[in-house]
Tab-separated table of C-alpha atoms and ligand atoms in Angstrom:
chain	number	residue	atom	x	y	z
A	2	MET	CA	-71.709	46.148	49.800
A	3	ASN	CA	-74.519	46.363	52.393
A	4	ALA	CA	-76.292	43.100	53.049
A	5	HIS	CA	-79.347	42.310	55.278
A	6	GLY	CA	-79.367	38.818	56.741
A	7	TYR	CA	-80.076	36.664	59.754
A	8	ALA	CA	-77.432	35.462	62.184
A	9	ALA	CA	-76.716	33.733	65.471
A	10	ALA	CA	-74.802	36.226	67.637
A	11	THR	CA	-73.328	33.472	69.896
A	12	ALA	CA	-73.427	29.642	70.226
A	13	LYS	CA	-76.960	28.225	70.570
A	14	ALA	CA	-78.471	31.729	70.223
A	15	LYS	CA	-81.700	32.377	68.282
A	16	ILE	CA	-81.296	33.433	64.648
A	17	THR	CA	-82.146	37.169	64.447
A	18	PRO	CA	-81.806	40.037	61.877
A	19	PHE	CA	-78.223	41.132	61.219
A	20	ASP	CA	-76.842	43.772	58.843
A	21	PHE	CA	-73.281	43.431	57.589
A	22	GLU	CA	-70.867	44.316	54.742
A	23	ARG	CA	-69.892	42.027	51.910
A	24	ARG	CA	-66.768	42.577	49.882
A	25	GLU	CA	-66.994	44.741	46.749
A	26	LEU	CA	-66.823	43.049	43.433
A	27	GLY	CA	-63.313	41.747	42.520
A	28	PRO	CA	-62.192	41.012	38.942
A	29	HIS	CA	-63.318	37.387	39.072
A	30	ASP	CA	-66.317	37.876	41.354
A	31	VAL	CA	-70.056	37.644	40.630
A	32	ALA	CA	-72.664	39.529	42.674
A	33	PHE	CA	-76.167	38.099	42.943
A	34	ASP	CA	-79.475	38.738	44.667
A	35	VAL	CA	-80.221	35.652	46.716
A	36	ALA	CA	-83.632	34.136	45.865
A	37	PHE	CA	-83.818	31.110	48.197
A	38	SER	CA	-81.580	29.701	50.888
A	39	GLY	CA	-81.988	26.185	52.236
A	40	ILE	CA	-81.729	25.125	55.854
A	41	CYS	CA	-79.261	22.224	56.243
A	42	HIS	CA	-78.920	20.294	59.478
A	43	SER	CA	-75.241	21.307	59.366
A	44	ASP	CA	-76.405	24.893	59.994
A	45	ILE	CA	-77.978	23.750	63.204
A	46	HIS	CA	-74.942	21.643	64.265
A	47	GLN	CA	-72.654	24.656	63.746
A	48	VAL	CA	-74.885	27.174	65.495
A	49	ASN	CA	-75.069	24.747	68.416
A	50	GLU	CA	-71.304	23.948	68.309
A	51	ASP	CA	-72.034	20.239	68.054
A	52	TRP	CA	-68.735	19.806	66.158
A	53	GLY	CA	-66.562	22.110	68.341
A	54	PRO	CA	-66.060	25.878	68.509
A	55	SER	CA	-67.692	27.982	65.791
A	56	ILE	CA	-67.162	31.561	64.595
A	57	PHE	CA	-69.751	34.224	65.551
A	58	PRO	CA	-71.693	36.162	64.561
A	59	MET	CA	-72.684	33.363	62.191
A	60	VAL	CA	-74.842	33.935	59.082
A	61	PRO	CA	-75.532	30.256	58.232
A	62	GLY	CA	-76.645	28.936	54.882
A	63	HIS	CA	-74.818	26.972	52.191
A	64	GLU	CA	-77.609	26.066	49.816
A	65	ILE	CA	-77.884	29.390	47.957
A	66	VAL	CA	-79.530	30.226	44.679
A	67	GLY	CA	-80.085	33.638	43.125
A	68	VAL	CA	-79.889	35.822	40.011
A	69	VAL	CA	-76.694	37.486	38.903
A	70	THR	CA	-76.736	41.357	39.258
A	71	ALA	CA	-73.152	42.283	38.386
A	72	VAL	CA	-69.904	40.612	37.212
A	73	GLY	CA	-66.253	41.617	37.578
A	74	PRO	CA	-64.247	42.463	34.450
A	75	GLY	CA	-62.505	39.130	34.371
A	76	VAL	CA	-65.627	36.986	34.686
A	77	GLU	CA	-66.265	34.576	31.783
A	78	LYS	CA	-68.656	32.043	33.192
A	79	PHE	CA	-71.688	34.176	34.198
A	80	LYS	CA	-73.783	37.018	32.778
A	81	VAL	CA	-76.168	39.440	34.517
A	82	GLY	CA	-79.669	37.948	34.732
A	83	GLU	CA	-78.561	34.317	34.861
A	84	ARG	CA	-79.379	31.867	37.585
A	85	ILE	CA	-76.518	30.967	39.937
A	86	GLY	CA	-75.947	28.573	42.831
A	87	VAL	CA	-73.384	28.391	45.685
A	88	GLY	CA	-72.796	25.442	47.947
A	89	THR	CA	-70.720	24.657	51.021
A	90	PHE	CA	-67.440	26.272	50.046
A	91	VAL	CA	-66.400	29.423	48.295
A	92	ASP	CA	-62.679	28.966	47.699
A	93	SER	CA	-59.782	26.485	48.002
A	94	CYS	CA	-56.031	26.482	47.349
A	95	ARG	CA	-56.444	25.655	43.651
A	96	THR	CA	-52.975	24.092	43.475
A	97	CYS	CA	-53.054	20.885	45.501
A	98	GLU	CA	-53.590	17.500	43.847
A	99	TYR	CA	-57.240	17.393	44.944
A	100	CYS	CA	-58.082	20.927	43.684
A	101	LEU	CA	-56.350	20.137	40.399
A	102	ALA	CA	-58.483	17.046	40.050
A	103	GLY	CA	-61.692	19.048	40.745
A	104	ASN	CA	-62.099	17.576	44.244
A	105	GLN	CA	-61.905	20.889	45.992
A	106	GLN	CA	-64.001	19.513	48.865
A	107	TYR	CA	-60.904	17.504	49.842
A	108	CYS	CA	-58.400	20.391	49.385
A	109	ALA	CA	-55.168	19.516	51.118
A	110	ASN	CA	-54.878	23.111	52.452
A	111	GLY	CA	-58.504	23.302	53.550
A	112	GLN	CA	-61.286	24.810	51.435
A	113	ARG	CA	-62.901	28.113	52.572
A	114	ALA	CA	-66.330	27.281	54.014
A	115	THR	CA	-69.250	29.413	52.880
A	116	TYR	CA	-69.815	30.410	56.531
A	117	ASN	CA	-68.163	29.563	59.875
A	118	ASP	CA	-64.759	30.357	58.316
A	119	TYR	CA	-62.653	33.432	57.651
A	120	GLU	CA	-62.109	35.607	54.594
A	121	PRO	CA	-58.444	35.749	53.348
A	122	ASP	CA	-57.753	38.607	55.813
A	123	GLY	CA	-58.016	35.963	58.553
A	124	THR	CA	-60.338	38.092	60.748
A	125	THR	CA	-63.578	38.781	58.795
A	126	PRO	CA	-65.973	35.851	59.093
A	127	THR	CA	-67.361	34.346	55.891
A	128	TYR	CA	-71.146	34.989	55.873
A	129	GLY	CA	-73.520	32.416	54.411
A	130	GLY	CA	-76.740	32.406	52.483
A	131	TYR	CA	-79.269	33.642	55.062
A	132	SER	CA	-78.977	37.089	53.474
A	133	ASP	CA	-80.292	39.157	50.535
A	134	LYS	CA	-77.038	39.586	48.623
A	135	PHE	CA	-73.987	37.401	47.862
A	136	VAL	CA	-70.549	37.864	46.236
A	137	VAL	CA	-68.583	34.804	45.046
A	138	ASP	CA	-65.645	33.923	42.870
A	139	GLU	CA	-66.989	32.618	39.537
A	140	ASN	CA	-65.036	29.386	39.926
A	141	TYR	CA	-67.043	28.467	43.076
A	142	ALA	CA	-70.496	28.831	41.637
A	143	VAL	CA	-72.677	26.756	39.234
A	144	HIS	CA	-75.337	27.329	36.598
A	145	ILE	CA	-78.919	26.171	37.152
A	146	ALA	CA	-81.439	25.223	34.411
A	147	ASP	CA	-84.078	27.918	33.952
A	148	ASP	CA	-87.064	25.519	33.991
A	149	LEU	CA	-86.333	23.917	37.366
A	150	ASP	CA	-88.461	25.075	40.326
A	151	PHE	CA	-86.155	27.704	41.845
A	152	ALA	CA	-86.957	27.123	45.526
A	153	GLY	CA	-86.498	23.395	45.011
A	154	THR	CA	-83.039	23.839	43.482
A	155	ALA	CA	-81.523	25.516	46.542
A	156	PRO	CA	-81.122	22.227	48.565
A	157	LEU	CA	-79.323	20.638	45.559
A	158	LEU	CA	-76.274	22.758	46.536
A	159	CYS	CA	-75.673	20.703	49.675
A	160	ALA	CA	-78.314	17.969	50.256
A	161	GLY	CA	-78.340	17.065	46.606
A	162	ILE	CA	-74.611	16.927	45.866
A	163	THR	CA	-73.884	15.154	49.189
A	164	LEU	CA	-75.900	12.130	48.061
A	165	TYR	CA	-75.217	12.363	44.340
A	166	SER	CA	-71.416	12.183	44.889
A	167	PRO	CA	-71.282	8.888	46.910
A	168	LEU	CA	-73.930	7.249	44.730
A	169	GLN	CA	-71.734	7.933	41.730
A	170	HIS	CA	-68.440	7.086	43.464
A	171	TRP	CA	-69.728	3.694	44.717
A	172	GLY	CA	-71.426	2.922	41.399
A	173	ALA	CA	-75.125	2.912	42.129
A	174	LYS	CA	-76.918	1.708	38.979
A	175	ALA	CA	-79.431	-0.824	37.719
A	176	GLY	CA	-78.680	-4.153	39.441
A	177	THR	CA	-77.224	-2.648	42.630
A	178	ARG	CA	-79.040	-2.517	45.952
A	179	VAL	CA	-78.843	0.787	47.763
A	180	GLY	CA	-80.040	1.688	51.250
A	181	ILE	CA	-80.596	5.240	52.492
A	182	ILE	CA	-80.792	5.702	56.313
A	183	GLY	CA	-82.891	8.671	57.372
A	184	LEU	CA	-85.509	10.395	55.189
A	185	GLY	CA	-84.732	14.032	55.791
A	186	GLY	CA	-83.150	16.737	53.564
A	187	LEU	CA	-80.241	14.600	52.403
A	188	GLY	CA	-82.052	11.279	52.542
A	189	HIS	CA	-84.911	12.300	50.272
A	190	MET	CA	-82.413	13.565	47.664
A	191	GLY	CA	-80.618	10.271	47.924
A	192	VAL	CA	-83.825	8.361	47.182
A	193	LYS	CA	-84.541	10.550	44.126
A	194	PHE	CA	-80.963	10.064	42.763
A	195	SER	CA	-80.681	6.360	43.521
A	196	HIS	CA	-84.037	5.761	41.799
A	197	ALA	CA	-83.032	7.914	38.767
A	198	LEU	CA	-79.770	5.890	38.505
A	199	GLY	CA	-81.813	2.685	38.370
A	200	ALA	CA	-80.714	1.125	41.678
A	201	GLU	CA	-83.106	-0.845	43.804
A	202	THR	CA	-83.610	1.580	46.684
A	203	THR	CA	-84.537	0.939	50.299
A	204	VAL	CA	-85.242	3.615	52.932
A	205	PHE	CA	-84.413	2.888	56.601
A	206	SER	CA	-86.319	5.245	58.838
A	207	HIS	CA	-87.269	5.669	62.497
A	208	SER	CA	-90.445	7.531	61.434
A	209	PRO	CA	-93.179	5.038	60.394
A	210	ASP	CA	-95.333	7.871	58.941
A	211	LYS	CA	-92.804	8.492	56.228
A	212	ARG	CA	-93.551	5.278	54.370
A	213	ASP	CA	-95.889	6.704	51.731
A	214	ASP	CA	-93.590	9.588	51.006
A	215	ALA	CA	-90.557	7.283	50.640
A	216	LEU	CA	-92.394	5.221	48.009
A	217	ARG	CA	-93.685	8.347	46.266
A	218	LEU	CA	-90.134	9.785	46.139
A	219	GLY	CA	-88.890	6.628	44.338
A	220	ALA	CA	-88.012	4.077	46.995
A	221	ASP	CA	-88.751	0.423	46.217
A	222	HIS	CA	-88.900	-0.583	49.898
A	223	PHE	CA	-89.320	1.102	53.269
A	224	VAL	CA	-88.042	-0.459	56.481
A	225	ILE	CA	-88.599	0.777	60.032
A	226	SER	CA	-85.165	0.441	61.576
A	227	SER	CA	-86.559	-0.666	64.974
A	228	GLU	CA	-88.324	-3.724	63.400
A	229	LEU	CA	-85.668	-6.316	64.113
A	230	ASP	CA	-87.224	-9.157	62.081
A	231	ALA	CA	-87.367	-6.987	58.921
A	232	MET	CA	-83.745	-5.922	59.514
A	233	ARG	CA	-82.602	-9.552	60.088
A	234	ALA	CA	-84.225	-10.698	56.801
A	235	LEU	CA	-82.035	-8.246	54.874
A	236	ARG	CA	-78.686	-9.403	56.219
A	237	ALA	CA	-75.861	-9.437	53.655
A	238	THR	CA	-77.997	-8.087	50.742
A	239	PHE	CA	-76.856	-4.521	50.141
A	240	ASP	CA	-74.067	-3.148	47.919
A	241	LEU	CA	-74.165	0.373	49.376
A	242	ILE	CA	-75.845	1.961	52.375
A	243	ILE	CA	-75.577	5.724	53.015
A	244	SER	CA	-76.310	7.091	56.468
A	245	THR	CA	-77.726	10.584	56.576
A	246	VAL	CA	-78.596	10.429	60.304
A	247	SER	CA	-77.790	13.508	62.240
A	248	ALA	CA	-78.128	11.972	65.713
A	249	ASP	CA	-76.141	9.329	67.616
A	250	MET	CA	-76.870	5.845	66.282
A	251	ASP	CA	-75.610	2.260	66.298
A	252	LEU	CA	-73.922	1.354	63.001
A	253	ALA	CA	-73.790	-2.384	63.640
A	254	PRO	CA	-77.310	-3.288	62.429
A	255	TYR	CA	-76.597	-1.651	59.061
A	256	VAL	CA	-73.085	-3.109	58.662
A	257	GLU	CA	-74.685	-6.571	58.920
A	258	LEU	CA	-76.883	-5.701	55.880
A	259	LEU	CA	-73.792	-5.337	53.607
A	260	LYS	CA	-72.790	-8.035	51.098
A	261	VAL	CA	-69.120	-8.977	50.631
A	262	ASP	CA	-67.337	-5.760	49.583
A	263	GLY	CA	-70.418	-3.742	50.412
A	264	ALA	CA	-69.879	-0.235	51.784
A	265	LEU	CA	-71.552	1.800	54.530
A	266	VAL	CA	-70.918	5.424	53.704
A	267	LEU	CA	-71.434	8.093	56.380
A	268	VAL	CA	-72.557	11.534	55.298
A	269	GLY	CA	-74.483	12.344	58.472
A	270	ILE	CA	-72.178	13.783	61.141
A	271	PRO	CA	-73.445	13.244	64.718
A	272	GLY	CA	-71.270	14.877	67.341
A	273	LYS	CA	-70.229	11.725	69.153
A	274	PRO	CA	-67.901	8.897	67.991
A	275	PHE	CA	-69.200	5.501	66.843
A	276	LYS	CA	-68.298	2.066	68.362
A	277	LEU	CA	-67.935	-0.896	66.046
A	278	ASN	CA	-66.786	-4.483	66.405
A	279	ALA	CA	-64.108	-5.397	63.820
A	280	GLY	CA	-65.714	-8.868	63.721
A	281	LEU	CA	-68.579	-7.352	61.758
A	282	ILE	CA	-66.379	-5.870	59.032
A	283	VAL	CA	-63.562	-8.338	58.535
A	284	PRO	CA	-65.351	-11.555	57.480
A	285	LYS	CA	-67.056	-9.924	54.491
A	286	ARG	CA	-64.385	-7.361	53.505
A	287	ARG	CA	-66.923	-4.658	54.256
A	288	THR	CA	-65.991	-0.969	54.033
A	289	ILE	CA	-66.940	1.870	56.341
A	290	ALA	CA	-66.367	5.175	54.540
A	291	GLY	CA	-67.238	8.840	54.631
A	292	SER	CA	-68.053	11.363	51.927
A	293	ASN	CA	-67.983	15.137	51.971
A	294	THR	CA	-70.256	17.103	49.605
A	295	GLY	CA	-68.814	17.214	45.983
A	296	GLY	CA	-66.240	19.143	43.972
A	297	MET	CA	-67.077	21.972	41.559
A	298	PRO	CA	-67.161	19.855	38.358
A	299	GLU	CA	-69.404	17.287	40.056
A	300	LEU	CA	-71.654	19.981	41.457
A	301	GLN	CA	-72.285	21.275	37.933
A	302	GLU	CA	-72.668	17.712	36.623
A	303	MET	CA	-75.333	17.087	39.288
A	304	MET	CA	-77.158	20.341	38.411
A	305	ASP	CA	-77.191	19.278	34.765
A	306	PHE	CA	-78.410	15.797	35.738
A	307	CYS	CA	-81.251	17.452	37.718
A	308	GLY	CA	-82.057	19.591	34.699
A	309	GLU	CA	-82.255	16.515	32.400
A	310	HIS	CA	-84.237	14.408	34.925
A	311	HIS	CA	-86.367	17.248	36.351
A	312	ILE	CA	-85.169	16.518	39.871
A	313	THR	CA	-85.583	19.160	42.623
A	314	SER	CA	-86.000	18.965	46.380
A	315	ASP	CA	-89.411	18.758	48.053
A	316	VAL	CA	-89.438	21.992	49.996
A	317	GLU	CA	-91.431	23.912	52.555
A	318	VAL	CA	-90.802	27.626	51.766
A	319	ILE	CA	-90.705	29.783	54.897
A	320	GLY	CA	-90.085	33.418	55.833
A	321	ALA	CA	-86.981	34.423	57.791
A	322	ASP	CA	-89.001	34.890	60.970
A	323	TYR	CA	-89.708	31.131	60.984
A	324	ILE	CA	-86.060	29.964	61.007
A	325	ASN	CA	-85.916	29.176	64.746
A	326	GLU	CA	-89.048	27.097	64.546
A	327	ALA	CA	-87.751	25.398	61.457
A	328	TYR	CA	-84.601	24.437	63.342
A	329	GLU	CA	-86.749	22.837	66.113
A	330	ARG	CA	-88.803	20.941	63.610
A	331	THR	CA	-85.703	19.765	61.734
A	332	ILE	CA	-84.201	18.394	64.940
A	333	ALA	CA	-87.520	16.582	65.614
A	334	SER	CA	-87.317	14.948	62.134
A	335	ASP	CA	-90.436	16.979	61.197
A	336	VAL	CA	-89.342	18.392	57.834
A	337	LYS	CA	-90.805	17.469	54.477
A	338	TYR	CA	-88.224	17.451	53.230
A	339	ARG	CA	-86.241	20.714	53.307
A	340	PHE	CA	-86.981	24.168	54.713
A	341	VAL	CA	-86.065	26.867	52.195
A	342	ILE	CA	-86.109	30.558	53.166
A	343	ASP	CA	-87.580	33.060	50.737
A	344	ALA	CA	-84.813	35.656	50.551
A	345	ALA	CA	-87.361	38.464	49.976
A	346	THR	CA	-88.003	38.181	53.757
A	347	PHE	CA	-84.444	38.879	54.882
B	410	NAP	P1	-82.301	16.175	58.505
B	410	NAP	O1	-83.129	16.811	57.402
B	410	NAP	O2	-82.651	16.549	59.852
B	410	NAP	O3	-82.423	14.566	58.270
B	410	NAP	C1	-81.794	13.671	59.188
B	410	NAP	C2	-82.692	12.405	59.274
B	410	NAP	O4	-82.044	11.510	60.168
B	410	NAP	C3	-84.105	12.659	59.879
B	410	NAP	O5	-85.031	13.142	59.002
B	410	NAP	C4	-84.360	11.322	60.437
B	410	NAP	O6	-84.907	10.492	59.385
B	410	NAP	C5	-83.049	10.775	60.822
B	410	NAP	N1	-82.846	10.891	62.283
B	410	NAP	C6	-82.819	12.098	62.991
B	410	NAP	N2	-82.704	11.864	64.283
B	410	NAP	C7	-82.647	10.525	64.423
B	410	NAP	C8	-82.551	9.671	65.540
B	410	NAP	N3	-82.469	10.161	66.805
B	410	NAP	N4	-82.502	8.321	65.299
B	410	NAP	C9	-82.578	7.835	64.083
B	410	NAP	N5	-82.689	8.616	62.961
B	410	NAP	C10	-82.725	9.927	63.115
B	410	NAP	O7	-80.764	16.499	58.283
B	410	NAP	P2	-79.954	16.741	56.896
B	410	NAP	O8	-79.894	18.182	56.620
B	410	NAP	O9	-80.420	15.751	55.932
B	410	NAP	O10	-78.478	16.332	57.422
B	410	NAP	C11	-78.203	15.026	57.958
B	410	NAP	C12	-76.774	14.932	58.492
B	410	NAP	O11	-75.886	15.068	57.421
B	410	NAP	C13	-76.417	16.064	59.468
B	410	NAP	O12	-75.594	15.474	60.489
B	410	NAP	C14	-75.651	16.995	58.624
B	410	NAP	O13	-74.722	17.797	59.372
B	410	NAP	C15	-74.886	16.068	57.696
B	410	NAP	N6	-74.455	16.681	56.433
B	410	NAP	C16	-73.302	16.172	55.952
B	410	NAP	C17	-72.826	16.585	54.689
B	410	NAP	C18	-71.580	16.007	54.088
B	410	NAP	O14	-70.999	16.626	53.184
B	410	NAP	N7	-71.147	14.865	54.517
B	410	NAP	C19	-73.560	17.552	54.000
B	410	NAP	C20	-74.756	18.043	54.545
B	410	NAP	C21	-75.189	17.566	55.786
B	410	NAP	P3	-86.115	9.457	59.719
B	410	NAP	O15	-87.226	10.281	60.337
B	410	NAP	O16	-86.498	8.924	58.335
B	410	NAP	O17	-85.587	8.368	60.582
B	411	ZN	ZN1	-75.320	21.290	54.219
B	412	ZN	ZN1	-56.400	22.510	47.294
C-alpha cells in the first residue's frame, strides 16, 4: 500500500516529504485514512537521538486518529467508516505475564513501537502517524466516541493515556493532593484528568504566563517552580506528583513536597540521569517511580472516560509544512497545548 508521509532522513534532520510502502491488509489488520496526528515531545527526542541511536528514515507520530477504510477477513472489532486510534505501540508478544494482564506497555519481550522499531521481518522500519494511511492489527487500536472533537482526540493516544494511567494507578481522587510538573502536552492532560477525578490539583511550571490557562484547564493552584518561598510552604503536603518535564531538572525540590508514602512519578524522559540524596527519600518512605503510557484495555478505558466527561486535548492544528517550526516551539515550551497535524496536508 502506497503511503505519503513526512520523515527525518537522518538524526537531527529536518522533517520532509517521504513516500513509502505499508504492508497489505492481513487477516486481523485494519486499514485507515489518518485524519490527525499529534506531535509528542518523544518524536523530537527520537529524531534528535536524545535517548541513543534511532532508526532512519523515521516517520514519527504515535498519536494517530482516522477513519477505517478496510478490514481483514478475521477482524471483529472494527467496521469500515468507524473512528479508530493508535498509540505508541502496534504489537507485543501477547504471551508474557504483562501482555496477558493487558499491560502490553511492559511486555517482557518488548512491545513493537509505532515508529523507530522494526516490522517482524527485522529490517523494515515501523513507520508512524505522520502519513496519510495506516495499517494496524485490530488488537492494538481503540474506538473513539463520535461526538468528541477529532483533532483533540489524537493527543489522547499518548499524552492522555500517559497521565491517565499513573493518576489511576496511584489513586488520584477526591481528598488526594496531586501535583503536575510542566504544563505542556502531557501536563495539560494531567490537569484535566486529575480535576475530573476530583483531586486537588497543583501545576508547577517554569512559565509564569501559563497561570490563567492552568486554572482554566482545571488546576486549583499554580506555582512557579523558581519561587522558593512558595515551594517551601508546600513541603510534605502532596500524595502524588507527576513530572512531565522533558529537559534536565533537579528532582529534590519536588521530593520534599511529598507526604509520608507520597510518590514522585516520572513520565518525562530527559536524556541525562538524575542525582538524588537518599536522605530525602528515606525519612518519609517516599517513592520515586516511573510510568510508561498505558496498556490496551486502559487505553480504551481512558477513551471511554473522555467520551463520558467530554475531555479532549487543547490543540493547535497545523499543516505538515509547519512540523519543523512546531518542533522548535515545543522545545521552547511554546505549545498550547499540543500541535496536531492535519493529515490532509501529508
Ligand atoms: P512538552 O509539550 O514539550 O511539555 C514539556 C513541559 O515541560 C513544557 O511545556 C514545560 O512546561 C516543561 N519544561 C520544558 N523545558 C523545561 C525546562 N528547561 N525546565 C523546566 N521545565 C521545562 O512535552 P510532552 O510531549 O508533554 O512530553 C514531556 C516529556 O514526556 C518528554 O520527555 C517526552 O518524551 C515524555 N513522554 C513520556 C511518555 C511516557 O510514556 N512516559 C509518553 C509521552 C512523552 P512549563 O512551561 O509549564 O514549565
Ligand atoms: Zn508520545
Ligand atoms: Zn508480552
